[in-house]
Coordinates of N, CA and C in Angstrom, one line a residue:
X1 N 15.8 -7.7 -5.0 CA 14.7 -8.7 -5.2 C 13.4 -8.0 -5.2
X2 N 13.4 -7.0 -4.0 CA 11.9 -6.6 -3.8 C 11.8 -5.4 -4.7
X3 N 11.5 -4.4 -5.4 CA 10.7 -3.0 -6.0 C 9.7 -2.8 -6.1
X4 N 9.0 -1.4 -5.9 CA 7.8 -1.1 -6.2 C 7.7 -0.2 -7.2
X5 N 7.1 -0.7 -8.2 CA 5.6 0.2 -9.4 C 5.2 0.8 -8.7
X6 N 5.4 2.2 -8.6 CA 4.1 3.2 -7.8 C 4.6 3.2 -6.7
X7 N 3.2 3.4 -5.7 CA 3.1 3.0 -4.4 C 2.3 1.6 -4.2
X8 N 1.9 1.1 -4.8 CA 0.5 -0.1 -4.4 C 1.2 -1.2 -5.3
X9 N 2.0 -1.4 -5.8 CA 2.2 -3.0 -6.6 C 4.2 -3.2 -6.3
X10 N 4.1 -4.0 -5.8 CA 5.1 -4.9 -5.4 C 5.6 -5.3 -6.5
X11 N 6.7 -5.7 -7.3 CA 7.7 -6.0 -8.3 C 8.9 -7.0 -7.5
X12 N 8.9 -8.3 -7.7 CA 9.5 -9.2 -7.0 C 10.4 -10.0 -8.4
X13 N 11.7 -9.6 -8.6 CA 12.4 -10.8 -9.4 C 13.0 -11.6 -8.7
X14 N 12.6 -12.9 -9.6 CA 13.7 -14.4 -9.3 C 14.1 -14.8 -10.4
X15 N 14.7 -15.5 -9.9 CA 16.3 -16.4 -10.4 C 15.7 -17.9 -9.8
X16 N 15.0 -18.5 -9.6 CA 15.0 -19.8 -8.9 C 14.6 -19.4 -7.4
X17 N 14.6 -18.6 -7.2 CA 14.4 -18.3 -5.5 C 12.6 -18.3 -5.4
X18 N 12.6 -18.3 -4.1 CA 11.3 -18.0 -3.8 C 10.8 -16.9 -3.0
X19 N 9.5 -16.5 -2.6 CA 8.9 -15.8 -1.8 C 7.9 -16.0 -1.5
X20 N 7.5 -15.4 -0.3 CA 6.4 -15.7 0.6 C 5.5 -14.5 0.5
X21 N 3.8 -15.0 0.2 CA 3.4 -13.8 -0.6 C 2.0 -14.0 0.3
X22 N 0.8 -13.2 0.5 CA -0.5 -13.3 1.4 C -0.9 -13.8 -0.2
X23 N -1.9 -14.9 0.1 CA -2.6 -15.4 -0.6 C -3.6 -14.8 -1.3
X24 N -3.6 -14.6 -2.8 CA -4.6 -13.5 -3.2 C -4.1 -12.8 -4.1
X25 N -2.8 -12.5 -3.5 CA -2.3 -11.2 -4.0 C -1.4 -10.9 -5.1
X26 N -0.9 -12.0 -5.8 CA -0.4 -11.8 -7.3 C -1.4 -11.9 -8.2
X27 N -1.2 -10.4 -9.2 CA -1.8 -9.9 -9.7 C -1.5 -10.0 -11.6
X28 N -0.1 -11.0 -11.5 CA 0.5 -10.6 -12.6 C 1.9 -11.3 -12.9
X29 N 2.2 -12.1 -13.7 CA 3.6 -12.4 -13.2 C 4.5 -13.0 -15.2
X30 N 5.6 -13.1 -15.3 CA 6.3 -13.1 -16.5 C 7.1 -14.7 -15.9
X31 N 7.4 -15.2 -17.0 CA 8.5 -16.3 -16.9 C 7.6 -17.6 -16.7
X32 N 8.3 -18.5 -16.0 CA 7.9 -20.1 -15.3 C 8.1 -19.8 -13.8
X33 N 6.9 -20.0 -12.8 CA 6.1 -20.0 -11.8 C 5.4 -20.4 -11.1
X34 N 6.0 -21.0 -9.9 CA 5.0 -22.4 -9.3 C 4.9 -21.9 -7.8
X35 N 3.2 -21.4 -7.5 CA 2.4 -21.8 -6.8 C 2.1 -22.6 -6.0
X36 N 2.1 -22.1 -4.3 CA 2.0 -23.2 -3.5 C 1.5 -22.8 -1.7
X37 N 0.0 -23.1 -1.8 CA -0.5 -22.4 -1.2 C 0.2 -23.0 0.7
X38 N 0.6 -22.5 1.6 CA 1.2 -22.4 3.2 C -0.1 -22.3 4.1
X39 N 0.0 -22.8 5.2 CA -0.8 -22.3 6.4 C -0.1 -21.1 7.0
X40 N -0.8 -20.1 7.3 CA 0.0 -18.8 8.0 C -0.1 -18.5 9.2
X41 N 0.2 -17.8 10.0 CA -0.2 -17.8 11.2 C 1.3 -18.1 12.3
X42 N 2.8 -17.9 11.0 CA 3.2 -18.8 11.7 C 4.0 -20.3 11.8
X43 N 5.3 -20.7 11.6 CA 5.6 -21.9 11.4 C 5.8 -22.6 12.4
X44 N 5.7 -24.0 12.5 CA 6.1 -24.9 13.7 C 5.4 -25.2 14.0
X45 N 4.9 -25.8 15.9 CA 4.2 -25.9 16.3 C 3.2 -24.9 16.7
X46 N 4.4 -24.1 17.3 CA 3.7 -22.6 17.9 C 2.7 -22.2 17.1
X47 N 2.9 -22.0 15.9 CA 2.1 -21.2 15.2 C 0.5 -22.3 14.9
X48 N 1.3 -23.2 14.8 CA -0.4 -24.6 14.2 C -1.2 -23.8 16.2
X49 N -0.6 -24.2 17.0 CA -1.9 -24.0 18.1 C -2.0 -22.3 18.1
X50 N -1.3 -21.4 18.0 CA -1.8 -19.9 18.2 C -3.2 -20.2 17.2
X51 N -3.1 -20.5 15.8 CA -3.9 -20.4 14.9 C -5.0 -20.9 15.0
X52 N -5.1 -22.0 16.0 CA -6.2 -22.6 16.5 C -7.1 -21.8 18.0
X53 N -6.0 -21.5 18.4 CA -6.8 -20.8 19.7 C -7.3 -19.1 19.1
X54 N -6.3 -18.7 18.4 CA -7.4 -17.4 17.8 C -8.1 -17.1 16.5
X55 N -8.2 -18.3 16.1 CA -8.8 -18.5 14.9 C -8.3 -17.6 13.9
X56 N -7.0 -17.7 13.5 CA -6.7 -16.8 12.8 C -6.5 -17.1 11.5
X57 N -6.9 -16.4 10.1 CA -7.5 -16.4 9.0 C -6.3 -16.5 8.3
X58 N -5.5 -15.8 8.6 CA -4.4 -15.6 7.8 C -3.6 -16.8 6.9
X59 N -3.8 -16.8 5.8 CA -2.9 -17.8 4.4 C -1.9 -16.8 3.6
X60 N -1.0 -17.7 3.4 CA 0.2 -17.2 2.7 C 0.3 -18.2 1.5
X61 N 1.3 -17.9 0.4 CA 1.8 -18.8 -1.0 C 3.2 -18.5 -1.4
X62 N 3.4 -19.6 -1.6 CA 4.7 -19.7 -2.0 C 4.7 -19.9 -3.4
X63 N 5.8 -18.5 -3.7 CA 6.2 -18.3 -5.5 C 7.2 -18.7 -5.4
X64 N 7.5 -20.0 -6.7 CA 9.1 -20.1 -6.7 C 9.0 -20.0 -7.9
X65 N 10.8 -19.5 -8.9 CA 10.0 -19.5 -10.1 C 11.5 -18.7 -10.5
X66 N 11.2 -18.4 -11.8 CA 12.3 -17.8 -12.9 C 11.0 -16.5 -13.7
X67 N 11.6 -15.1 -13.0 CA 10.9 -14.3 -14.1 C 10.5 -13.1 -12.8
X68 N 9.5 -12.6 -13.1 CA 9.0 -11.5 -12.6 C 8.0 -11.5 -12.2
X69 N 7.3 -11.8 -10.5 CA 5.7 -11.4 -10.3 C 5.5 -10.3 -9.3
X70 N 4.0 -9.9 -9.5 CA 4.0 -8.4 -9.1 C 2.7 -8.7 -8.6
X71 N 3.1 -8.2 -7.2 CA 1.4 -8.5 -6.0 C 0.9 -7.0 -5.4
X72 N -0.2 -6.9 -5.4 CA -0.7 -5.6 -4.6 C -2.0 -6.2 -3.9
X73 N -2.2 -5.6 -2.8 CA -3.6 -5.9 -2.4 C -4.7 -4.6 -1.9
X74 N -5.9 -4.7 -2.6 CA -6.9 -3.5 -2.0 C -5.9 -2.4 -2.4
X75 N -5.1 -1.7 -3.4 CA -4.7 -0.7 -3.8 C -4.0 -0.2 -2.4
X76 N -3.7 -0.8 -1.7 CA -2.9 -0.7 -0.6 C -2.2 0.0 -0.7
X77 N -0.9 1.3 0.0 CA 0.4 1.4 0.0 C 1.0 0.6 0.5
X78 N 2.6 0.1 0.1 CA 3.4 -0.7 0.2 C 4.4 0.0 1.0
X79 N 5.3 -0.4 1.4 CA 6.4 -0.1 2.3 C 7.4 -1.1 2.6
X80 N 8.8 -0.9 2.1 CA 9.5 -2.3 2.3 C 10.4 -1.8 3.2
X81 N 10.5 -2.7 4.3 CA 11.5 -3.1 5.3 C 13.1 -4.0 5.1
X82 N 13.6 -3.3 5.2 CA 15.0 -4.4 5.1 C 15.4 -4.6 6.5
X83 N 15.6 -6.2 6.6 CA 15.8 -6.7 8.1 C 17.2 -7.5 7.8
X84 N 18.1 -7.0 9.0 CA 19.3 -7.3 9.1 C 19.6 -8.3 10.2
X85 N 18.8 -9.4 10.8 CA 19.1 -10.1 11.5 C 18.3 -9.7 12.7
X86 N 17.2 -8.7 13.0 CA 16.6 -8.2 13.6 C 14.6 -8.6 13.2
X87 N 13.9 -8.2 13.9 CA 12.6 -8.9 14.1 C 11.7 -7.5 14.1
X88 N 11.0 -8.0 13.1 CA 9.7 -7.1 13.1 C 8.1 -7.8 13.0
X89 N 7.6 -7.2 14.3 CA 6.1 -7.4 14.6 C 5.5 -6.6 14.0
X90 N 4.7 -7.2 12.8 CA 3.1 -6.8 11.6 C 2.2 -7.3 12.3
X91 N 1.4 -6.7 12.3 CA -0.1 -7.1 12.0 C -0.4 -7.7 11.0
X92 N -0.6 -9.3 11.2 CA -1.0 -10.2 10.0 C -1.9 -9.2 8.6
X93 N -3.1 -8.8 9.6 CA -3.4 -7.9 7.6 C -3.0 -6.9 7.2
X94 N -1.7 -6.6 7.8 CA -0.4 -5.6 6.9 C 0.4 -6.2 6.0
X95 N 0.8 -7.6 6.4 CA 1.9 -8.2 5.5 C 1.6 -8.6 4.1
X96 N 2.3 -7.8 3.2 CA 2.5 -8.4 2.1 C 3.0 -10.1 1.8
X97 N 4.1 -9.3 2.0 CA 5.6 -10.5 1.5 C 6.7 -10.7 1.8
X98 N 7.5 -11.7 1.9 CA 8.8 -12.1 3.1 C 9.4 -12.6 1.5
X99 N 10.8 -12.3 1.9 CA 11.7 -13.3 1.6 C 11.3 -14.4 2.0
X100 N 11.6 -15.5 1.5 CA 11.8 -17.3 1.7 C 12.4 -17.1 2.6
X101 N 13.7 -17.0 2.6 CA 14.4 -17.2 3.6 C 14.2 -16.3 5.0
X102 N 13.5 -15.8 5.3 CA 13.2 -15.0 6.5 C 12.0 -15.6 7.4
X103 N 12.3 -16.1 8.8 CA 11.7 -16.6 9.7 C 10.0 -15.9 10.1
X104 N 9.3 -16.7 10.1 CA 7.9 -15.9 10.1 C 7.4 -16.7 11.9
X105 N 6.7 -16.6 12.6 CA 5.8 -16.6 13.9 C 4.5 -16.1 14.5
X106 N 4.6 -16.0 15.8 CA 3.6 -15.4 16.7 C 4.3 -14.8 17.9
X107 N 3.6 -13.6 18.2 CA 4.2 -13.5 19.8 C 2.7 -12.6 20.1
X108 N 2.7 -12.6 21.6 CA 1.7 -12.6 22.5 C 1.8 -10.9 22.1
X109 N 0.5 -10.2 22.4 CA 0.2 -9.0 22.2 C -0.6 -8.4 23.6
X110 N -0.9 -9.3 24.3 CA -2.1 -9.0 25.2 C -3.0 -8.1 24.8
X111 N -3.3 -7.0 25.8 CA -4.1 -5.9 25.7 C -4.0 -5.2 24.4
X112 N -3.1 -4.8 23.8 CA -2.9 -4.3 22.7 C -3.7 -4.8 21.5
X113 N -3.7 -6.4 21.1 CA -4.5 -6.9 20.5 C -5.7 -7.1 20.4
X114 N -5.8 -7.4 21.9 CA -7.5 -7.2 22.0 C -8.1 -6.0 21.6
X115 N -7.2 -4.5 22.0 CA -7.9 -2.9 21.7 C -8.1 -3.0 20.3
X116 N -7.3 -4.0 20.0 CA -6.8 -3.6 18.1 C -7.9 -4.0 17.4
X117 N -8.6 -5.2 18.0 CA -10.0 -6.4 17.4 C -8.8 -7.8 16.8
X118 N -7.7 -7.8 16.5 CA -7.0 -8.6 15.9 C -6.4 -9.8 16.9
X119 N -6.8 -10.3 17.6 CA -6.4 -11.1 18.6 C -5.5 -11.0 19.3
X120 N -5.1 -11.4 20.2 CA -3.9 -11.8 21.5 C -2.6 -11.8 20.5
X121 N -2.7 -11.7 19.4 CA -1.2 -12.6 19.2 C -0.7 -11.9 17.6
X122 N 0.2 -11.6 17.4 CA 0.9 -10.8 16.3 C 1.6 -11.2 15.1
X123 N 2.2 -11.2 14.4 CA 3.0 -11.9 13.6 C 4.4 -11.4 13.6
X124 N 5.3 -11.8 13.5 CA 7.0 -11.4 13.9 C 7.5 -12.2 12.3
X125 N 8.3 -11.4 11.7 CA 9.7 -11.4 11.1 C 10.8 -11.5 11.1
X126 N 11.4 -12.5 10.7 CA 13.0 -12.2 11.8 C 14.0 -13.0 10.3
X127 N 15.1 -12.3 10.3 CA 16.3 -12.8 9.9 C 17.2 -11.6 9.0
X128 N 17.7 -12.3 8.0 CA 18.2 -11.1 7.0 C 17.5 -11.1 5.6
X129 N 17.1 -10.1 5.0 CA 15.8 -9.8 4.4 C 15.1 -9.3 4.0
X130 N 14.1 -9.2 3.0 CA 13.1 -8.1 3.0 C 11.6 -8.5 3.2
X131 N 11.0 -7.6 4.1 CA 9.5 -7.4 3.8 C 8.4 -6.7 3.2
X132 N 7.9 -6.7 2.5 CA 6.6 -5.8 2.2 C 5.2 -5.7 2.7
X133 N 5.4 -4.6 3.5 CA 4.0 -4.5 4.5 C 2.9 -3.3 4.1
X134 N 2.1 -3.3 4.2 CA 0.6 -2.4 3.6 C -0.1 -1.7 4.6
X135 N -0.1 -0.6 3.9 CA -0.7 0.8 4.9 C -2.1 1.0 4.2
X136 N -3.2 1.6 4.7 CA -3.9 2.6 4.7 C -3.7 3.8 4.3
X137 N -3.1 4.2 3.1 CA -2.5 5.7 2.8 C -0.9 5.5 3.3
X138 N -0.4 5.9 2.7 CA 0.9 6.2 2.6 C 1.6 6.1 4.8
X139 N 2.5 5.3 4.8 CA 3.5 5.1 5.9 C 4.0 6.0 6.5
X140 N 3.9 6.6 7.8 CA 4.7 7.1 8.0 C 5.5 6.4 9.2
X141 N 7.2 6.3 9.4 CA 8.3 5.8 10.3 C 8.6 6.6 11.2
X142 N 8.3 6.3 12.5 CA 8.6 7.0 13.2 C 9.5 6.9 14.5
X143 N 10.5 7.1 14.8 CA 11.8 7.2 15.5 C 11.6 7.1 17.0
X144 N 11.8 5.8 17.6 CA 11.9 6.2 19.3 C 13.7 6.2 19.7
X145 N 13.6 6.9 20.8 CA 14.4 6.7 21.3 C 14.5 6.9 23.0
X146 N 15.4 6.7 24.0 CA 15.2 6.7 25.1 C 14.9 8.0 25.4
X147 N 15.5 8.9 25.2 CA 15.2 10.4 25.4 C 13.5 10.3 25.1
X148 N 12.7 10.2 23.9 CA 11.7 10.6 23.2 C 10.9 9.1 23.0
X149 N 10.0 8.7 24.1 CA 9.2 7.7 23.9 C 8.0 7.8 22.9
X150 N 7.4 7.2 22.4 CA 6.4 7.3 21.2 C 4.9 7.1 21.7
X151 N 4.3 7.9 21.7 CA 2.4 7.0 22.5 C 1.6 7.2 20.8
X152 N 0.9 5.9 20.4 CA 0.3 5.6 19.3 C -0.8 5.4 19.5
X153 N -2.2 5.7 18.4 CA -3.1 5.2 18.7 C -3.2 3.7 18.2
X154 N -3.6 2.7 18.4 CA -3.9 1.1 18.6 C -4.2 1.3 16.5
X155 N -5.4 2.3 16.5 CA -6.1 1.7 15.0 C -5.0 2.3 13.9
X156 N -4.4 3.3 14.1 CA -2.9 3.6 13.5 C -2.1 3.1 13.2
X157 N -1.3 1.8 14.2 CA 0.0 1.4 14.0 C -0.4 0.1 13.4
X158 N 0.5 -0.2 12.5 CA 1.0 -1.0 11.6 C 2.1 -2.2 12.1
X159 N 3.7 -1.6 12.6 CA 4.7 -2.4 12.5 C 5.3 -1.7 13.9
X160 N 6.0 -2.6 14.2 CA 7.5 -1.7 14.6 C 8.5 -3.2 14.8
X161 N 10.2 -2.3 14.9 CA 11.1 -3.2 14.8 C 11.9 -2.1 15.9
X162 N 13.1 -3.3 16.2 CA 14.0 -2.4 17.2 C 13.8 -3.0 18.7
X163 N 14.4 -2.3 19.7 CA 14.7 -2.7 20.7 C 13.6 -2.0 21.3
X164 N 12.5 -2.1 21.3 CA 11.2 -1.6 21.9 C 10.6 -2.1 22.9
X165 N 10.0 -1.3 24.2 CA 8.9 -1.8 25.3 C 7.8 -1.2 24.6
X166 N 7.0 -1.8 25.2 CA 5.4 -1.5 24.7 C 4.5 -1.5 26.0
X167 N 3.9 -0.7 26.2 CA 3.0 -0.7 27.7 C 1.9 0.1 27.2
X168 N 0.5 -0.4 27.8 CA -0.7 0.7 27.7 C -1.2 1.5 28.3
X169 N -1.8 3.1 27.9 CA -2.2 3.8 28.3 C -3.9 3.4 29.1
X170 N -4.5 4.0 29.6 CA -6.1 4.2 29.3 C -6.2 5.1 30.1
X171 N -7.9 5.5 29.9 CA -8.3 7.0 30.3 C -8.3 8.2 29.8
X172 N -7.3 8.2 28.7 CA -7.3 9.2 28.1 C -6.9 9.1 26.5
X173 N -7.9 10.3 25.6 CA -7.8 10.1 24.2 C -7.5 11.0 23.5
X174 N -7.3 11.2 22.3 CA -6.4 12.1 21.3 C -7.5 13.0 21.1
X175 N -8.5 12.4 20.8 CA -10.1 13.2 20.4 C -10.5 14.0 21.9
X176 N -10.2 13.3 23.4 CA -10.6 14.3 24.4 C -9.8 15.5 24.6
X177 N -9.0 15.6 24.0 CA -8.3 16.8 24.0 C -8.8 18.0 23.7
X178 N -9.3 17.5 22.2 CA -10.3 18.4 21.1 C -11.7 19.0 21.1
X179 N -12.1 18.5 22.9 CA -13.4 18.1 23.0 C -14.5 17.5 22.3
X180 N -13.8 16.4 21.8 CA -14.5 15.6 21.2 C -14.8 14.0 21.4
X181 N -15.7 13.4 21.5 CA -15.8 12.4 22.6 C -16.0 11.3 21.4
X182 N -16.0 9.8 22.0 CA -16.0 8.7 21.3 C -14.3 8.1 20.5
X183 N -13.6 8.7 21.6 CA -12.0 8.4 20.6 C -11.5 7.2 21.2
X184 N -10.4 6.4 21.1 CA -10.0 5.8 21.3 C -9.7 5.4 22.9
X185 N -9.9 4.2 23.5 CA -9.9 4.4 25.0 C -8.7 3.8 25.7
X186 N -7.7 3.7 24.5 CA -6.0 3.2 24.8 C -5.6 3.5 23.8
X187 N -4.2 3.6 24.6 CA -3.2 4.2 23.3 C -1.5 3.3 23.8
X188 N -0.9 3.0 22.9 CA -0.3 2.2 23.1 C 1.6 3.3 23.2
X189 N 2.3 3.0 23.8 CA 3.2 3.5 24.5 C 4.1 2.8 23.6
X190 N 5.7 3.5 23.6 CA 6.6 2.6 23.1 C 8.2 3.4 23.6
X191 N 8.9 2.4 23.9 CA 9.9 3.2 25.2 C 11.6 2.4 24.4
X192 N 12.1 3.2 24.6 CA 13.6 2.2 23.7 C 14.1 2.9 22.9
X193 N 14.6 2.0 21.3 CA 14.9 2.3 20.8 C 15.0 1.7 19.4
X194 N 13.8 2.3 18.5 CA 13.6 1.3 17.1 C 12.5 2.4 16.4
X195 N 11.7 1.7 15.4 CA 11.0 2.6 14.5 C 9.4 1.7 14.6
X196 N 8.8 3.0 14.9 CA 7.3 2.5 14.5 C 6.5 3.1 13.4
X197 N 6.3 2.1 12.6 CA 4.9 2.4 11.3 C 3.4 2.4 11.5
X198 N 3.3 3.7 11.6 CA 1.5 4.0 11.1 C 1.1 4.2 10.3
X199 N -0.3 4.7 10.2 CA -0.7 4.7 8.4 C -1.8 6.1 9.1
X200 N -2.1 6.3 7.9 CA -2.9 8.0 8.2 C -4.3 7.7 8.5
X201 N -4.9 6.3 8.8 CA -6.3 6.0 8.7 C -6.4 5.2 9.5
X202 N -7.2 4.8 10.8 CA -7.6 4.3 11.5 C -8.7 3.3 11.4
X203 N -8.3 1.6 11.7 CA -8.6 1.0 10.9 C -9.8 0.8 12.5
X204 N -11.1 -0.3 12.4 CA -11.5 -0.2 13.6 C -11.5 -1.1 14.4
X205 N -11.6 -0.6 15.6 CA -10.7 -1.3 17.2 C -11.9 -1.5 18.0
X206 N -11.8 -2.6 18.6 CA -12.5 -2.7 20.2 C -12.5 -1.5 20.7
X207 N -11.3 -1.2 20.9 CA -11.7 0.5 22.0 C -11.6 0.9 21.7
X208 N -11.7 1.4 20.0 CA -12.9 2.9 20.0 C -14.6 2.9 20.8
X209 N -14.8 1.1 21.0 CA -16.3 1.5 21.9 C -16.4 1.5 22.9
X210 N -15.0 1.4 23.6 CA -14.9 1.2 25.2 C -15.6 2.8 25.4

């Protein structure tokens, strides 16, 4: 269902099915095609009050339709996830596009969110599926496991899925190593066993001014 053109444009065929797309972002589409703009942030209740307590911006649309539409946003790189009944936390302004049928939410981020500037609270994917999520330059996947825990910078990460803890660092920076000052003043930990996505560019954070 999902393919990419390139790196930056998403290629989505249907049959009558639908998809869940960030608002904005089809750029292009072939056949019969009906638009239909979602509140995002999130279904249910949970999501109507997270949205309200962090004011969160985020809109989604719903393509249903017969034919071929093709979304990119900001020449973004793309990167598609296949979810097998398993859950992955984006950063709402990563996510492209969900299958319809794949469960969308909120879950708490604490500290992490706040370092990020993106609020308390994350976006989760869950079911069987595909997603397309948007990097800053090209994705890189990166492999935890119990042996080999993973420490990220905050304005770097993207996604992760898997059986993952998350805990934060402070005090210390990637940049004070290099003798170079003004770096990031948390870095986020990840312990388990699943995959974390960064991107090569550092988007900007609360604690880069801690």
């Amino acid at each position: 269902m999902f393919r990419l053109q390139g790196s930056k444009v998403l290629a989505v065929d249907m049959t009558g099915d639908a998809v869940k797309a960030k608002n904005g972002s089809m750029v292009a589409y072939d056949g019969q095609m009906a638009f239909k703009k979602m509140s995002g942030g999130g279904e249910g209740i949970r999501g109507m009050v997270t949205r309200r307590l962090t004011g969160e911006q985020m809109t989604v649309m719903e393509v249903r339709g017969q034919g071929t539409c093709w979304f990119a946003d900001r020449a973004s790189e793309i990167n598609l996830v296949n979810l097998r009944g398993d859950k992955l936390y984006v950063e709402s302004s990563n996510l492209l596009a969900t299958d319809a049928g794949l469960r969308t939410g909120t879950t708490f981020t604490g500290l992490r969110g706040a370092s990020q500037g993106n609020g308390l609270f994350t976006t989760t994917v869950e079911g069987h599926g595909q997603a397309a999520i948007m990097s800053d330059g090209p994705a890189v996947v990166l492999r935890v496991s119990r042996q080999y825990p993973l420490t990220v910078d905050p304005g770097a990460y993207i996604a992760h899925q898997g059986n993952l803890h998350q805990s934060f660092q402070s005090g210390v920076t990637f940049r004070t190593f290099f003798g170079e000052g003004g770096g990031e003043a948390f870095q986020i930990r990840f312990e388990g066993d699943g995959l974390v996505y960064v991107q090569p560019s550092e988007r900007n954070t609360i604690a880069r001014d801690v």
